[in-house]
mmCIF file of C-alpha atoms in Angstrom:
data_model
loop_
_atom_site.group_PDB
_atom_site.id
_atom_site.type_symbol
_atom_site.label_atom_id
_atom_site.label_comp_id
_atom_site.label_asym_id
_atom_site.label_seq_id
_atom_site.Cartn_x
_atom_site.Cartn_y
_atom_site.Cartn_z
ATOM 1 C CA GLU A 1 0.000 0.000 0.000
ATOM 2 C CA THR A 2 1.514 3.290 -1.117
ATOM 3 C CA GLY A 3 1.128 6.394 0.993
ATOM 4 C CA VAL A 4 0.302 9.920 -0.039
ATOM 5 C CA THR A 5 2.728 11.346 -2.574
ATOM 6 C CA GLN A 6 3.177 14.921 -3.739
ATOM 7 C CA SER A 7 5.024 16.533 -6.609
ATOM 8 C CA PRO A 8 7.140 18.451 -7.081
ATOM 9 C CA THR A 9 9.143 18.487 -3.869
ATOM 10 C CA HIS A 10 10.351 22.028 -4.299
ATOM 11 C CA LEU A 11 9.314 24.803 -6.650
ATOM 12 C CA ILE A 12 10.477 28.350 -7.267
ATOM 13 C CA LYS A 13 8.204 30.813 -9.055
ATOM 14 C CA THR A 14 8.069 34.563 -9.537
ATOM 15 C CA ARG A 15 5.288 36.879 -8.482
ATOM 16 C CA GLY A 16 2.339 36.857 -10.883
ATOM 17 C CA GLN A 17 3.007 33.368 -12.242
ATOM 18 C CA GLN A 18 0.728 30.367 -11.923
ATOM 19 C CA VAL A 19 1.573 27.041 -10.279
ATOM 20 C CA THR A 20 0.082 23.542 -10.156
ATOM 21 C CA LEU A 21 0.843 21.144 -7.324
ATOM 22 C CA ARG A 22 -0.092 17.472 -7.456
ATOM 23 C CA CYS A 23 -1.113 14.898 -4.918
ATOM 24 C CA SER A 24 -1.771 11.176 -5.167
ATOM 25 C CA SER A 25 -3.982 9.929 -2.389
ATOM 26 C CA GLN A 26 -3.458 6.746 -0.432
ATOM 27 C CA SER A 27 -5.028 3.670 -1.986
ATOM 28 C CA GLY A 28 -8.731 3.443 -1.162
ATOM 29 C CA HIS A 29 -9.026 7.057 0.005
ATOM 30 C CA ASN A 30 -11.626 9.209 -1.769
ATOM 31 C CA THR A 31 -11.099 12.467 0.106
ATOM 32 C CA VAL A 32 -8.202 14.864 -0.347
ATOM 33 C CA SER A 33 -7.563 17.991 1.716
ATOM 34 C CA TRP A 34 -5.018 20.698 1.012
ATOM 35 C CA TYR A 35 -3.287 22.789 3.663
ATOM 36 C CA GLN A 36 -0.915 25.756 3.491
ATOM 37 C CA GLN A 37 1.804 25.976 6.125
ATOM 38 C CA ALA A 38 3.689 29.252 6.269
ATOM 39 C CA LEU A 39 7.093 29.250 7.935
ATOM 40 C CA GLY A 40 6.804 28.947 11.708
ATOM 41 C CA GLN A 41 3.051 28.399 11.689
ATOM 42 C CA GLY A 42 0.605 25.541 11.819
ATOM 43 C CA PRO A 43 -1.071 24.294 8.634
ATOM 44 C CA GLN A 44 -4.176 26.144 7.476
ATOM 45 C CA PHE A 45 -6.998 24.448 5.611
ATOM 46 C CA ILE A 46 -7.380 25.511 1.974
ATOM 47 C CA PHE A 47 -10.078 23.161 0.662
ATOM 48 C CA GLN A 48 -11.182 19.562 0.442
ATOM 49 C CA TYR A 49 -12.314 17.371 -2.424
ATOM 50 C CA TYR A 50 -14.618 14.415 -2.003
ATOM 51 C CA ARG A 51 -15.466 12.257 -4.996
ATOM 52 C CA GLU A 52 -14.328 14.954 -7.434
ATOM 53 C CA GLU A 53 -16.402 17.755 -5.852
ATOM 54 C CA GLU A 54 -15.200 20.574 -3.599
ATOM 55 C CA ASN A 55 -16.504 19.724 -0.161
ATOM 56 C CA GLY A 56 -15.443 22.717 1.907
ATOM 57 C CA ARG A 57 -13.132 25.670 1.719
ATOM 58 C CA GLY A 58 -11.064 27.681 4.162
ATOM 59 C CA ASN A 59 -10.390 31.399 4.110
ATOM 60 C CA PHE A 60 -8.448 31.491 0.833
ATOM 61 C CA PRO A 61 -9.159 33.666 -2.228
ATOM 62 C CA PRO A 62 -10.560 32.242 -5.492
ATOM 63 C CA ARG A 63 -7.119 32.269 -7.118
ATOM 64 C CA PHE A 64 -6.588 29.079 -5.107
ATOM 65 C CA SER A 65 -8.455 26.380 -6.989
ATOM 66 C CA GLY A 66 -8.359 22.636 -7.233
ATOM 67 C CA LEU A 67 -9.399 19.497 -8.997
ATOM 68 C CA GLN A 68 -9.892 15.883 -8.089
ATOM 69 C CA PHE A 69 -9.696 13.165 -10.692
ATOM 70 C CA PRO A 70 -11.605 9.854 -10.950
ATOM 71 C CA ASN A 71 -8.643 8.042 -9.399
ATOM 72 C CA TYR A 72 -8.931 10.506 -6.462
ATOM 73 C CA SER A 73 -5.619 12.195 -7.131
ATOM 74 C CA SER A 74 -5.794 15.960 -6.857
ATOM 75 C CA GLU A 75 -4.289 19.212 -8.064
ATOM 76 C CA LEU A 76 -3.944 22.559 -6.338
ATOM 77 C CA ASN A 77 -3.674 25.537 -8.669
ATOM 78 C CA VAL A 78 -2.625 28.991 -7.578
ATOM 79 C CA ASN A 79 -2.925 31.902 -9.999
ATOM 80 C CA ALA A 80 -1.293 35.337 -9.794
ATOM 81 C CA LEU A 81 1.245 34.225 -7.219
ATOM 82 C CA GLU A 82 2.063 36.611 -4.399
ATOM 83 C CA LEU A 83 5.111 36.661 -2.146
ATOM 84 C CA ASP A 84 2.955 35.529 0.803
ATOM 85 C CA ASP A 85 2.089 32.340 -1.067
ATOM 86 C CA SER A 86 5.566 31.061 -0.208
ATOM 87 C CA ALA A 87 4.858 28.097 2.049
ATOM 88 C CA LEU A 88 4.828 24.335 2.442
ATOM 89 C CA TYR A 89 1.709 22.913 0.787
ATOM 90 C CA LEU A 90 0.488 19.707 2.367
ATOM 91 C CA CYS A 91 -1.952 17.249 0.919
ATOM 92 C CA ALA A 92 -3.813 14.799 3.140
ATOM 93 C CA SER A 93 -6.040 11.925 2.138
ATOM 94 C CA SER A 94 -8.670 10.143 4.180
ATOM 95 C CA PRO A 95 -11.169 7.331 3.639
ATOM 96 C CA GLY A 96 -14.202 9.610 3.632
ATOM 97 C CA THR A 97 -15.933 12.614 5.142
ATOM 98 C CA SER A 98 -18.403 10.776 7.333
ATOM 99 C CA GLY A 99 -18.091 8.444 10.251
ATOM 100 C CA GLY A 100 -17.950 10.291 13.533
ATOM 101 C CA SER A 101 -15.258 12.615 14.743
ATOM 102 C CA TYR A 102 -12.356 10.291 14.083
ATOM 103 C CA ASN A 103 -11.271 10.095 10.494
ATOM 104 C CA GLU A 104 -7.519 10.123 10.320
ATOM 105 C CA GLN A 105 -5.888 12.157 7.608
ATOM 106 C CA PHE A 106 -2.673 10.794 6.126
ATOM 107 C CA PHE A 107 -0.320 13.545 5.039
ATOM 108 C CA GLY A 108 2.104 13.638 2.158
ATOM 109 C CA PRO A 109 5.625 15.057 2.399
ATOM 110 C CA GLY A 110 4.550 18.428 1.044
ATOM 111 C CA THR A 111 5.641 20.765 -1.734
ATOM 112 C CA ARG A 112 7.779 23.706 -0.704
ATOM 113 C CA LEU A 113 6.853 26.710 -2.864
ATOM 114 C CA THR A 114 9.038 29.799 -2.958
ATOM 115 C CA VAL A 115 7.710 32.927 -4.672
ATOM 116 C CA LEU A 116 10.328 35.515 -5.594
ATOM 117 C CA ALA B 1 -15.209 29.159 15.937
ATOM 118 C CA GLN B 2 -12.818 26.384 16.831
ATOM 119 C CA LYS B 3 -9.357 27.320 18.053
ATOM 120 C CA ILE B 4 -6.232 25.502 19.218
ATOM 121 C CA THR B 5 -3.670 27.172 21.469
ATOM 122 C CA GLN B 6 -0.152 25.924 22.048
ATOM 123 C CA THR B 7 1.613 28.298 24.420
ATOM 124 C CA GLN B 8 5.103 26.757 24.303
ATOM 125 C CA PRO B 9 6.995 27.842 21.175
ATOM 126 C CA GLY B 10 10.001 25.758 22.246
ATOM 127 C CA MET B 11 10.763 23.063 24.793
ATOM 128 C CA PHE B 12 13.958 21.292 25.835
ATOM 129 C CA VAL B 13 14.146 17.878 27.488
ATOM 130 C CA GLN B 14 16.978 15.634 28.511
ATOM 131 C CA GLU B 15 17.203 12.289 26.767
ATOM 132 C CA LYS B 16 15.270 9.543 28.623
ATOM 133 C CA GLU B 17 13.219 12.098 30.550
ATOM 134 C CA ALA B 18 9.462 12.672 30.107
ATOM 135 C CA VAL B 19 8.070 15.884 28.643
ATOM 136 C CA THR B 20 4.585 17.418 28.450
ATOM 137 C CA LEU B 21 3.513 19.576 25.534
ATOM 138 C CA ASP B 22 0.523 21.798 26.283
ATOM 139 C CA CYS B 23 -2.586 22.216 24.157
ATOM 140 C CA THR B 24 -5.862 23.960 24.918
ATOM 141 C CA TYR B 25 -8.828 24.107 22.578
ATOM 142 C CA ASP B 26 -12.071 25.928 22.121
ATOM 143 C CA THR B 27 -15.183 24.545 20.480
ATOM 144 C CA SER B 28 -18.903 24.751 21.040
ATOM 145 C CA ASP B 29 -19.418 21.198 19.764
ATOM 146 C CA GLN B 30 -20.025 18.232 22.041
ATOM 147 C CA SER B 31 -18.519 15.796 19.536
ATOM 148 C CA TYR B 32 -14.973 16.459 18.425
ATOM 149 C CA GLY B 33 -11.614 14.812 18.008
ATOM 150 C CA LEU B 34 -8.177 15.887 19.131
ATOM 151 C CA PHE B 35 -4.996 14.901 17.351
ATOM 152 C CA TRP B 36 -1.276 15.277 17.835
ATOM 153 C CA TYR B 37 1.109 15.289 14.890
ATOM 154 C CA LYS B 38 4.904 15.301 14.720
ATOM 155 C CA GLN B 39 6.617 17.233 11.947
ATOM 156 C CA PRO B 40 10.339 16.585 11.457
ATOM 157 C CA SER B 41 12.432 19.003 9.452
ATOM 158 C CA SER B 42 11.580 16.986 6.329
ATOM 159 C CA GLY B 43 8.064 18.443 6.500
ATOM 160 C CA GLU B 44 5.815 15.398 6.611
ATOM 161 C CA MET B 45 3.096 15.409 9.269
ATOM 162 C CA ILE B 46 3.213 12.152 11.227
ATOM 163 C CA PHE B 47 0.111 11.149 13.171
ATOM 164 C CA LEU B 48 0.879 10.295 16.802
ATOM 165 C CA ILE B 49 -2.302 9.959 18.830
ATOM 166 C CA TYR B 50 -6.045 10.640 18.822
ATOM 167 C CA GLN B 51 -8.584 11.386 21.559
ATOM 168 C CA GLY B 52 -12.323 11.515 20.996
ATOM 169 C CA SER B 53 -14.433 13.848 23.076
ATOM 170 C CA TYR B 54 -16.544 10.953 24.357
ATOM 171 C CA ASP B 55 -13.604 8.703 25.161
ATOM 172 C CA GLU B 56 -13.567 8.124 28.894
ATOM 173 C CA GLN B 57 -9.968 6.994 29.085
ATOM 174 C CA ASN B 58 -6.907 8.935 28.056
ATOM 175 C CA ALA B 59 -5.413 7.726 24.791
ATOM 176 C CA THR B 60 -2.033 6.011 24.776
ATOM 177 C CA GLU B 61 0.204 4.926 21.898
ATOM 178 C CA GLY B 62 3.515 3.475 22.961
ATOM 179 C CA ARG B 63 5.564 6.276 24.522
ATOM 180 C CA TYR B 64 2.856 8.830 23.747
ATOM 181 C CA SER B 65 -0.103 9.533 25.988
ATOM 182 C CA LEU B 66 -2.703 12.241 25.874
ATOM 183 C CA ASN B 67 -3.728 13.909 29.135
ATOM 184 C CA PHE B 68 -7.327 14.835 28.290
ATOM 185 C CA GLN B 69 -9.090 17.193 30.693
ATOM 186 C CA LYS B 70 -12.439 17.938 29.100
ATOM 187 C CA ALA B 71 -13.680 20.472 31.645
ATOM 188 C CA ARG B 72 -10.494 22.494 31.222
ATOM 189 C CA LYS B 73 -10.499 21.964 27.448
ATOM 190 C CA SER B 74 -6.938 20.757 27.476
ATOM 191 C CA ALA B 75 -5.293 17.873 25.612
ATOM 192 C CA ASN B 76 -1.648 17.753 26.589
ATOM 193 C CA LEU B 77 0.765 15.320 24.969
ATOM 194 C CA VAL B 78 3.099 13.404 27.235
ATOM 195 C CA ILE B 79 6.176 11.780 25.740
ATOM 196 C CA SER B 80 7.899 9.346 28.064
ATOM 197 C CA ALA B 81 11.545 8.296 27.853
ATOM 198 C CA SER B 82 12.466 10.953 25.270
ATOM 199 C CA GLN B 83 14.777 9.953 22.448
ATOM 200 C CA LEU B 84 17.000 12.102 20.245
ATOM 201 C CA GLY B 85 14.744 11.233 17.313
ATOM 202 C CA ASP B 86 11.832 12.927 19.082
ATOM 203 C CA SER B 87 13.338 16.323 18.257
ATOM 204 C CA ALA B 88 10.774 17.883 15.936
ATOM 205 C CA MET B 89 7.845 20.274 15.713
ATOM 206 C CA TYR B 90 4.676 19.021 17.415
ATOM 207 C CA PHE B 91 1.204 20.174 16.461
ATOM 208 C CA CYS B 92 -2.061 19.787 18.293
ATOM 209 C CA ALA B 93 -5.127 19.731 16.041
ATOM 210 C CA MET B 94 -8.887 19.413 16.387
ATOM 211 C CA ARG B 95 -11.716 18.293 14.196
ATOM 212 C CA ASP B 96 -15.297 19.128 15.084
ATOM 213 C CA SER B 97 -18.524 19.170 13.144
ATOM 214 C CA SER B 98 -18.245 22.767 11.940
ATOM 215 C CA GLY B 99 -17.855 23.018 8.198
ATOM 216 C CA SER B 100 -18.801 20.392 5.665
ATOM 217 C CA ALA B 101 -15.206 19.278 5.258
ATOM 218 C CA ARG B 102 -14.626 18.415 8.935
ATOM 219 C CA GLN B 103 -11.164 19.757 8.416
ATOM 220 C CA LEU B 104 -8.369 19.867 10.978
ATOM 221 C CA THR B 105 -7.645 23.104 12.817
ATOM 222 C CA PHE B 106 -4.028 23.260 13.965
ATOM 223 C CA GLY B 107 -2.231 25.126 16.708
ATOM 224 C CA SER B 108 0.975 27.050 16.124
ATOM 225 C CA GLY B 109 3.159 24.175 17.269
ATOM 226 C CA THR B 110 5.892 23.474 19.823
ATOM 227 C CA GLN B 111 9.500 22.873 18.773
ATOM 228 C CA LEU B 112 10.855 20.074 20.952
ATOM 229 C CA THR B 113 14.601 19.582 21.308
ATOM 230 C CA VAL B 114 15.915 16.473 23.035
ATOM 231 C CA LEU B 115 19.351 16.961 24.568
ATOM 232 C CA PRO B 116 21.879 14.109 24.831
#
């Protein structure tokens, strides 16, 4: 059983550019959540995809968008990059959105984005 | 709104000693889950332990235990017999029923350093 994978590992972009980050969920998991972790802070929820539909969104502007594919892998797209978008982007997969309070999220290694 | 507070930006502990990392939370829900994650410098979030709000006993996982005091809204992590490999960032997180995504809300983290 493979875990959550993310690509690329590191990325450097300039302000105003667009970026796409990718995440492959753990086998059997149909829910993918994306988090942004700025340096020295805890992760912040961006959005979640469940069975190819957006299932919830945090306090992020529309230039943060995503997709989920039939195999449950996911993309995070960020348009018009700003310097403050520099962060570690974490993807987490889970078996589903229902089932009580406990529904462990398995995190990938993250993509470190630097915006110059 | 849900909130997690970790008041210890950094902690030091001698190898083989026990250490307690503090976490307080705020939620209006009766049903919620509390998580602790370890984040080494590599960036990946590693799940350590979970406590459900209705669990009557404190959770334990090997050297990790969670000191859950519901009335005080605290969920401290206790690491016994610290090892050098325990040096990392530790995050407390909560999931409640707010929001359709049941996403995790993280604290700001505690940097633990284990001294030889």
